[in-house]
Tab-separated table of C-alpha atoms in Angstrom:
chain	number	residue	atom	x	y	z
A	1	MET	CA	-64.524	16.424	-51.912
A	2	ASP	CA	-62.508	19.248	-50.886
A	3	ARG	CA	-59.248	18.767	-49.489
A	4	VAL	CA	-57.981	21.353	-47.390
A	5	MET	CA	-54.242	21.651	-46.889
A	6	ARG	CA	-53.215	22.701	-43.543
A	7	THR	CA	-50.003	24.423	-42.837
A	8	PRO	CA	-48.518	24.529	-39.493
A	9	ASP	CA	-49.545	27.401	-37.462
A	10	SER	CA	-46.850	29.545	-36.140
A	11	GLU	CA	-48.877	29.972	-33.070
A	12	ASP	CA	-49.019	26.178	-32.388
A	13	GLN	CA	-45.305	25.540	-32.326
A	14	ALA	CA	-42.816	26.811	-29.685
A	15	PRO	CA	-39.427	28.263	-30.676
A	16	TRP	CA	-36.462	25.680	-30.853
A	17	TYR	CA	-35.063	26.688	-27.538
A	18	ARG	CA	-38.194	25.688	-25.968
A	19	GLN	CA	-38.131	22.147	-27.476
A	20	PHE	CA	-36.758	18.996	-25.628
A	21	TRP	CA	-34.752	17.510	-28.391
A	22	PRO	CA	-32.217	20.157	-29.244
A	23	TRP	CA	-31.238	20.622	-25.727
A	24	PHE	CA	-30.924	16.885	-25.223
A	25	LEU	CA	-28.530	16.635	-28.406
A	26	ILE	CA	-26.504	19.635	-26.955
A	27	PHE	CA	-26.244	17.992	-23.539
A	28	ILE	CA	-24.259	14.860	-24.682
A	29	PRO	CA	-21.276	16.639	-26.238
A	30	SER	CA	-21.307	19.404	-23.528
A	31	LEU	CA	-21.125	16.579	-20.791
A	32	ALA	CA	-18.108	14.917	-22.568
A	33	VAL	CA	-16.244	18.259	-22.931
A	34	PHE	CA	-16.946	18.929	-19.062
A	35	MET	CA	-15.751	15.423	-18.095
A	36	GLY	CA	-12.598	15.881	-20.301
A	37	ILE	CA	-11.755	19.026	-18.603
A	38	ALA	CA	-12.364	17.489	-15.166
A	39	THR	CA	-10.176	14.480	-16.042
A	40	ILE	CA	-7.259	16.871	-17.099
A	41	TYR	CA	-7.686	18.923	-14.050
A	42	VAL	CA	-7.583	15.934	-11.741
A	43	ALA	CA	-4.516	14.362	-13.659
A	44	THR	CA	-2.566	17.598	-13.257
A	45	THR	CA	-3.203	18.499	-9.716
A	46	ARG	CA	-2.809	15.027	-8.150
A	47	PRO	CA	0.258	13.350	-9.334
A	48	HIS	CA	0.536	9.694	-8.796
A	49	THR	CA	3.168	8.991	-6.002
A	50	MET	CA	3.937	5.512	-7.259
A	51	VAL	CA	5.510	6.605	-10.610
A	52	VAL	CA	9.234	6.815	-10.644
A	53	ASP	CA	11.388	8.048	-13.577
A	54	ASP	CA	14.960	7.751	-12.277
A	55	TYR	CA	15.645	4.104	-12.997
A	56	ALA	CA	19.385	4.337	-12.788
A	57	ARG	CA	19.167	5.784	-9.174
A	58	ILE	CA	16.619	2.912	-8.369
A	59	GLY	CA	19.122	0.325	-9.744
A	60	LEU	CA	21.964	1.632	-7.490
A	61	ALA	CA	19.774	1.749	-4.542
A	62	THR	CA	18.569	-1.845	-5.156
A	63	HIS	CA	22.126	-2.883	-5.390
A	64	ARG	CA	23.157	-1.175	-2.255
A	65	LYS	CA	20.163	-2.871	-0.379
A	66	MET	CA	21.355	-6.287	-1.612
A	67	GLU	CA	24.840	-5.564	-0.177
A	68	ARG	CA	23.333	-4.550	3.229
A	69	ASP	CA	21.241	-7.830	3.038
A	70	GLN	CA	24.411	-9.892	2.462
A	71	ARG	CA	26.193	-8.206	5.431
A	72	ALA	CA	23.338	-8.833	7.772
A	73	ALA	CA	23.676	-12.528	6.484
A	74	GLU	CA	27.468	-12.612	7.164
A	75	LEU	CA	26.851	-11.371	10.653
A	76	GLY	CA	24.083	-13.895	11.283
A	77	LEU	CA	21.544	-11.196	12.281
A	78	GLU	CA	18.020	-11.810	12.874
A	79	ALA	CA	15.316	-9.712	14.746
A	80	VAL	CA	11.958	-10.290	16.114
A	81	VAL	CA	9.444	-7.514	16.033
A	82	THR	CA	6.612	-7.364	18.636
A	83	ILE	CA	3.851	-4.797	18.564
A	84	GLU	CA	1.762	-4.674	21.756
A	85	GLY	CA	-0.654	-2.305	23.531
A	86	THR	CA	-2.657	0.735	22.722
A	87	PRO	CA	-1.050	3.119	21.588
A	88	PRO	CA	1.170	0.295	20.140
A	89	GLN	CA	4.690	-0.215	21.584
A	90	ILE	CA	7.123	-1.892	19.082
A	91	LEU	CA	9.807	-3.982	20.665
A	92	VAL	CA	12.805	-5.379	18.661
A	93	SER	CA	15.050	-8.188	19.907
A	94	LEU	CA	18.245	-8.296	17.944
A	95	GLY	CA	20.278	-11.589	17.655
A	96	GLY	CA	23.493	-12.292	15.793
A	97	ASP	CA	27.231	-11.406	15.843
A	98	ALA	CA	26.949	-7.744	15.275
A	99	ALA	CA	27.982	-5.279	18.008
A	100	SER	CA	24.776	-3.820	19.421
A	101	PRO	CA	24.271	-0.317	18.501
A	102	ASP	CA	22.949	2.244	20.951
A	103	HIS	CA	19.839	2.644	18.804
A	104	LEU	CA	18.211	1.322	15.625
A	105	VAL	CA	16.487	3.071	12.737
A	106	LEU	CA	13.030	1.597	11.937
A	107	THR	CA	11.417	2.503	8.759
A	108	LEU	CA	7.678	1.666	8.335
A	109	SER	CA	6.505	2.147	4.821
A	110	HIS	CA	2.933	1.842	3.601
A	111	PRO	CA	2.627	-0.079	0.339
A	112	THR	CA	0.437	2.646	-1.396
A	113	LEU	CA	0.312	5.748	0.731
A	114	ALA	CA	3.713	7.488	0.710
A	115	ASN	CA	2.620	10.197	3.139
A	116	SER	CA	1.782	7.519	5.711
A	117	ASP	CA	5.393	6.436	5.874
A	118	ARG	CA	7.363	6.755	9.302
A	119	LEU	CA	10.907	6.824	10.355
A	120	LEU	CA	11.370	5.824	14.008
A	121	THR	CA	14.477	5.709	16.217
A	122	LEU	CA	14.395	2.830	18.691
A	123	PRO	CA	16.679	3.361	21.641
A	124	GLU	CA	18.158	0.430	23.542
A	125	TYR	CA	16.624	-0.703	26.698
A	126	GLY	CA	18.249	-3.579	28.300
A	127	GLY	CA	19.172	-5.753	25.399
A	128	SER	CA	16.034	-4.876	23.285
A	129	TYR	CA	15.059	-1.826	21.423
A	130	SER	CA	11.685	-0.122	21.937
A	131	VAL	CA	9.504	2.758	20.842
A	132	ARG	CA	5.931	3.795	21.752
A	133	MET	CA	3.907	5.120	18.736
A	134	GLU	CA	1.299	7.766	18.704
A	135	ALA	CA	-1.163	6.068	16.354
A	136	PRO	CA	-1.994	2.434	15.705
A	137	LEU	CA	-0.634	0.634	12.489
A	138	ALA	CA	-3.674	-0.313	10.337
A	139	GLY	CA	-3.228	-2.423	7.273
A	140	ARG	CA	-0.056	-3.844	5.578
A	141	TRP	CA	3.308	-2.312	6.272
A	142	TYR	CA	6.951	-2.900	5.066
A	143	LEU	CA	9.480	-2.834	7.883
A	144	GLN	CA	13.264	-2.119	7.695
A	145	ILE	CA	15.530	-2.163	10.552
A	146	GLU	CA	19.150	-0.912	10.346
A	147	PRO	CA	21.870	0.584	12.486
A	148	PRO	CA	22.594	4.255	12.420
A	149	ASP	CA	25.485	3.721	9.984
A	150	GLY	CA	23.381	1.797	7.613
A	151	ASP	CA	25.823	-1.026	7.495
A	152	TRP	CA	23.258	-3.725	7.512
A	153	ARG	CA	19.480	-3.979	7.117
A	154	LEU	CA	16.741	-6.562	7.926
A	155	ALA	CA	13.449	-6.122	6.056
A	156	GLY	CA	10.098	-7.854	6.004
A	157	GLU	CA	6.364	-7.291	5.733
A	158	LEU	CA	3.892	-6.952	8.582
A	159	GLN	CA	0.462	-8.263	7.572
A	160	SER	CA	-2.630	-6.496	8.835
A	161	GLY	CA	-3.443	-7.557	12.556
A	162	ALA	CA	-0.103	-9.265	13.106
A	163	ALA	CA	1.440	-8.677	16.354
A	164	ARG	CA	4.808	-10.387	15.917
A	165	LEU	CA	7.221	-10.622	12.850
A	166	ARG	CA	10.534	-12.409	12.444
A	167	LEU	CA	13.044	-10.499	10.180
A	168	ALA	CA	16.010	-12.337	8.618
A	169	PRO	CA	18.135	-11.693	5.679
A	170	PRO	CA	16.952	-13.301	2.347
A	171	ALA	CA	18.428	-16.685	1.447
A	172	ASN	CA	20.652	-16.441	-1.499
């Protein structure tokens, strides 16, 4: 019995770059490198707006807010904010012992989107303050009302879909 040893024919095998497995094995590390570069690009071109690094300034601002809250409590201030119509009109009725300023400053802060924040001036009209907005308020918002001199403040949170909000100083 003759056994013939066969050797692979060079004509039967394709070169390595025409094979599936070498390219598959190269693809996996190449994908990891590409995704790493994409992650670095996104991290450096789109900074996170919620990250704050000046803690001393934040502490002082928090103390100042507490002082203005206490001043609002001393004056017995409270406000009722009503949002009605399309486009929305914001009406603020202010009650308490403070002298009524000729206008109020309303800050609308979105919890996550800093570029959506709005600063509105509400002039007085017959005992209440009012302003008409250009766009509706969708979602949740933080409201802060203060006089032009910033002596006191009333703050609260407007839930999505709410049309009325009562603001009062926090209880100590």
